mmCIF file of C-alpha atoms in Angstrom:
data_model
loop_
_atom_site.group_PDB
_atom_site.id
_atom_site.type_symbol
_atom_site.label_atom_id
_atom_site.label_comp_id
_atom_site.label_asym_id
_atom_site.label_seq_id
_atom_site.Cartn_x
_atom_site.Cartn_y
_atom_site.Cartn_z
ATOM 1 C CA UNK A 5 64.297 73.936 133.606
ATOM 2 C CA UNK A 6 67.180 75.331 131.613
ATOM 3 C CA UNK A 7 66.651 72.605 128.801
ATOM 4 C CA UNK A 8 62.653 73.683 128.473
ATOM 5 C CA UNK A 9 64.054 77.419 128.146
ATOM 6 C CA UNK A 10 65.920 76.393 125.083
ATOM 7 C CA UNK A 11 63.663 74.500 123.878
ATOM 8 C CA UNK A 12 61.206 77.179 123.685
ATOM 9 C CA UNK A 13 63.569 79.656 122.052
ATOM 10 C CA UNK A 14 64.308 76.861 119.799
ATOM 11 C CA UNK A 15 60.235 76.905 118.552
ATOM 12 C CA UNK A 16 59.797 80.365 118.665
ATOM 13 C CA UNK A 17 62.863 81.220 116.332
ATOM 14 C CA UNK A 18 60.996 78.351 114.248
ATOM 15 C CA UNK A 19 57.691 80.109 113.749
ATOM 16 C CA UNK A 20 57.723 81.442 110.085
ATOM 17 C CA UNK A 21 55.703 84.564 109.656
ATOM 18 C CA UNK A 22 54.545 85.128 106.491
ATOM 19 C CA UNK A 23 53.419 88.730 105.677
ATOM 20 C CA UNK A 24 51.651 89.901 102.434
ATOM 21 C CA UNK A 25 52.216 93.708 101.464
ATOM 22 C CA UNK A 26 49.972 95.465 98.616
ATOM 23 C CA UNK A 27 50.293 98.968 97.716
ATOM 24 C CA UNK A 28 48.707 100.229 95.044
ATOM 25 C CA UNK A 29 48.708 104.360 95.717
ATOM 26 C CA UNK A 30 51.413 105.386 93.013
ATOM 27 C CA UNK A 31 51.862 104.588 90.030
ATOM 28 C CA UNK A 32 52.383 100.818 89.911
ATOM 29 C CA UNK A 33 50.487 97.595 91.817
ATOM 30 C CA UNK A 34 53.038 96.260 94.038
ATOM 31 C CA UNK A 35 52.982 93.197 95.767
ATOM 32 C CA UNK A 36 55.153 91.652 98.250
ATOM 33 C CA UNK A 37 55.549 88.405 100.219
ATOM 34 C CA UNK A 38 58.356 88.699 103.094
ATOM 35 C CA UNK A 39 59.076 85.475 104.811
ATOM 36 C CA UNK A 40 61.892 85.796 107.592
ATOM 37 C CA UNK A 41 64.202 87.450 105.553
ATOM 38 C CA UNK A 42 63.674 86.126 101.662
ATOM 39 C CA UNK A 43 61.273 88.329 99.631
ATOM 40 C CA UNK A 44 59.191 87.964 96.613
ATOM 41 C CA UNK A 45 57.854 90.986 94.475
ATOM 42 C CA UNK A 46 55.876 91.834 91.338
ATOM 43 C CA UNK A 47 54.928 94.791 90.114
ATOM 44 C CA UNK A 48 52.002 95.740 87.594
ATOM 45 C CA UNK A 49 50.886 99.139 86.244
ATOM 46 C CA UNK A 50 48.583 101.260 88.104
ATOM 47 C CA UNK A 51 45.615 100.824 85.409
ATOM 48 C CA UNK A 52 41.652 100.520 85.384
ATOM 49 C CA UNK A 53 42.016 97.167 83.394
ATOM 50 C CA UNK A 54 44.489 96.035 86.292
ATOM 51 C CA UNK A 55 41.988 97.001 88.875
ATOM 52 C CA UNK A 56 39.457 95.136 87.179
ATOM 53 C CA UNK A 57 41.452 91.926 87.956
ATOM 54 C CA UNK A 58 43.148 93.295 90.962
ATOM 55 C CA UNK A 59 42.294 89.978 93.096
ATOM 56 C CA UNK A 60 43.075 87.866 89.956
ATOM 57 C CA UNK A 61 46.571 89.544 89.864
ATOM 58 C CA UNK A 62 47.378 88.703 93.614
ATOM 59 C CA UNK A 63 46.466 85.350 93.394
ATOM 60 C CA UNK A 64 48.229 84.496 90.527
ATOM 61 C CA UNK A 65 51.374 86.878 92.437
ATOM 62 C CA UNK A 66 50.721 84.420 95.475
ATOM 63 C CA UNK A 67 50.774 81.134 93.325
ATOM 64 C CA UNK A 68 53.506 82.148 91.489
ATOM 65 C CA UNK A 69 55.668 82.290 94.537
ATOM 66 C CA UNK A 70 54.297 79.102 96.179
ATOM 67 C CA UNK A 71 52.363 80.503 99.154
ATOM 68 C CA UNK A 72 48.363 80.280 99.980
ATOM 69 C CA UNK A 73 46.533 82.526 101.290
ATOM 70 C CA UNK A 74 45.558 80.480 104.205
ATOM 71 C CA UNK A 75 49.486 80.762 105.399
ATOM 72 C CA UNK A 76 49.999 84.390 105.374
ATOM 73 C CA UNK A 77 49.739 86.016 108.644
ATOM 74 C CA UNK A 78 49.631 89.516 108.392
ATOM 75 C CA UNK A 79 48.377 92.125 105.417
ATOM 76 C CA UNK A 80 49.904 95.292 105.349
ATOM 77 C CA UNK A 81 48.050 98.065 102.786
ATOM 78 C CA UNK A 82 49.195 100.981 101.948
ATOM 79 C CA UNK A 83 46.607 103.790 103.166
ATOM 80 C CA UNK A 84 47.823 106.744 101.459
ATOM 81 C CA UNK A 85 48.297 109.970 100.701
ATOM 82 C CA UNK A 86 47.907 107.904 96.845
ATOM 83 C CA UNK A 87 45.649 107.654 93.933
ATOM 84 C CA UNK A 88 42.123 107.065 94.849
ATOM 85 C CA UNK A 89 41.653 104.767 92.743
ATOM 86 C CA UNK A 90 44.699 102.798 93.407
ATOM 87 C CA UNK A 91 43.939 102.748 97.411
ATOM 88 C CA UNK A 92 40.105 101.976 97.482
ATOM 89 C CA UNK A 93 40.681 98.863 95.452
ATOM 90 C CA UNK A 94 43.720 97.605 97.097
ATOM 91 C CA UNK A 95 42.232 98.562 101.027
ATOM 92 C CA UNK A 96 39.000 96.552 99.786
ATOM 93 C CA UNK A 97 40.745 93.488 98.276
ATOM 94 C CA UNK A 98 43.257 93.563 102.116
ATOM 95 C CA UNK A 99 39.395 93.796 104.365
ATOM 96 C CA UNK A 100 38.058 90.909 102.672
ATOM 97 C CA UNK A 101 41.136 89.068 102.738
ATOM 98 C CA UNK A 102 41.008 89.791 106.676
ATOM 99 C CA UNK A 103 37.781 89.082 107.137
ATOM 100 C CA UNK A 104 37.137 86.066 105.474
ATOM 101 C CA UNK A 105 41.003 84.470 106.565
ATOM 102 C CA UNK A 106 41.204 85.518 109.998
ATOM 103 C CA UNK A 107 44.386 87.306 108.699
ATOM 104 C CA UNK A 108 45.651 90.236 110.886
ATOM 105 C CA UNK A 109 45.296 93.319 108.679
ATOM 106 C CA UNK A 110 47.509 96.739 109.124
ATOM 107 C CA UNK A 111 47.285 100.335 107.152
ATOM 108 C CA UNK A 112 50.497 102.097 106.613
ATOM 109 C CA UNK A 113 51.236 105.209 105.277
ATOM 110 C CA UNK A 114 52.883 105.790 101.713
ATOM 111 C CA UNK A 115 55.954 108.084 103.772
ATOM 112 C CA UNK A 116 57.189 105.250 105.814
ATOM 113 C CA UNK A 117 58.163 103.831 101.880
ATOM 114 C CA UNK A 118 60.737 104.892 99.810
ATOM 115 C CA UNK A 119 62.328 102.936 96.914
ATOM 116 C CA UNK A 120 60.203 99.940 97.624
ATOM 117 C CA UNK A 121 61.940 99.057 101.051
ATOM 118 C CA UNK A 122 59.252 97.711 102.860
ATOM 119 C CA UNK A 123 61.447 96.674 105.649
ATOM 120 C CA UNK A 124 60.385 99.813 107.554
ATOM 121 C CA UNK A 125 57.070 98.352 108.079
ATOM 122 C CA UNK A 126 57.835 95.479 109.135
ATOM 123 C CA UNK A 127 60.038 97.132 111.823
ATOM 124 C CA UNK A 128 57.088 99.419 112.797
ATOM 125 C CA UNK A 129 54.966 96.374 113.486
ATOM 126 C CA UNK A 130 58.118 94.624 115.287
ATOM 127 C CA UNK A 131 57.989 97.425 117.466
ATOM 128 C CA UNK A 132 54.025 97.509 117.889
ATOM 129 C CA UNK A 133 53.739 100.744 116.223
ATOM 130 C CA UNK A 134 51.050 99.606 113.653
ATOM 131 C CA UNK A 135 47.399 99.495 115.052
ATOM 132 C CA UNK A 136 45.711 96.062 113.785
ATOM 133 C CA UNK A 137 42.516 96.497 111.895
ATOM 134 C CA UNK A 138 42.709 100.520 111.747
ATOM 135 C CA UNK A 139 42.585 101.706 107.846
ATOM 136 C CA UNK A 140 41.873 105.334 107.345
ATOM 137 C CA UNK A 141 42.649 106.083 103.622
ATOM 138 C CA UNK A 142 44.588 109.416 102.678
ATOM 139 C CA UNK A 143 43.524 110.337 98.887
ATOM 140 C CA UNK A 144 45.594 112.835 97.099
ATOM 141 C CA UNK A 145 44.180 114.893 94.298
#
């Protein structure tokens, strides 16, 4: 019995989650992939012509860094209080993502950020703070 108790613990520290973070309510596109605890980032400017290619951008972001979207596990969007703009596209792009992956999707408000430390989120979902699938978008003016 005690050998099938470590082996368990053994599998579950082995599961890799792989989450996928976009926020796009400032001034800058941010993307980030957090595996365990490495990291990957990228940053683009907050632009119409950026929007335009908004899913081009995060595919190339995902590429770039060796990961498909078929192995991420969770999405976590910024909701707001952000640029309208900025938060429509990126909420969008994280639903049909979601939808069309099976992925487990997350809204998160732009307060729980500061200075691009995303590890706050992932500590509210650790501790089953985040709702899954419940986006309600905050626009500032």
């Amino acid at each position: 019995m005690l050998l099938l108790v470590i082996a368990l613990e053994l599998v579950v520290k082995e599961i890799i989650m792989k989450n996928l973070i976009i926020d796009a309510a400032n001034d800058k596109i941010f993307f980030k992939i957090m595996v365990n605890k490495e990291s990957y980032t990228s940053e683009y400017w907050n632009s119409r012509e950026n929007f335009d290619k908004f899913v081009l951008i995060l595919f190339n972001f995902l590429e770039k860094n060796n990961t498909s979207i078929k192995e991420i596990n969770n999405i976590f969007v910024n909701q707001g209080p952000g640029k309208y703009s900025g938060i429509r596209i990126s909420v969008s792009v994280a639903k049909a993502l979601s939808v069309t992956n099976k992925l487990n999707l997350y809204g998160f408000d732009s307060e729980y950020v500061k200075n691009h430390n995303y590890d706050k989120i992932i500590d509210l979902f650790n501790k089953g703070i985040l709702i899954k699938n419940l986006i309600k978008p905050q626009y500032s003016s």
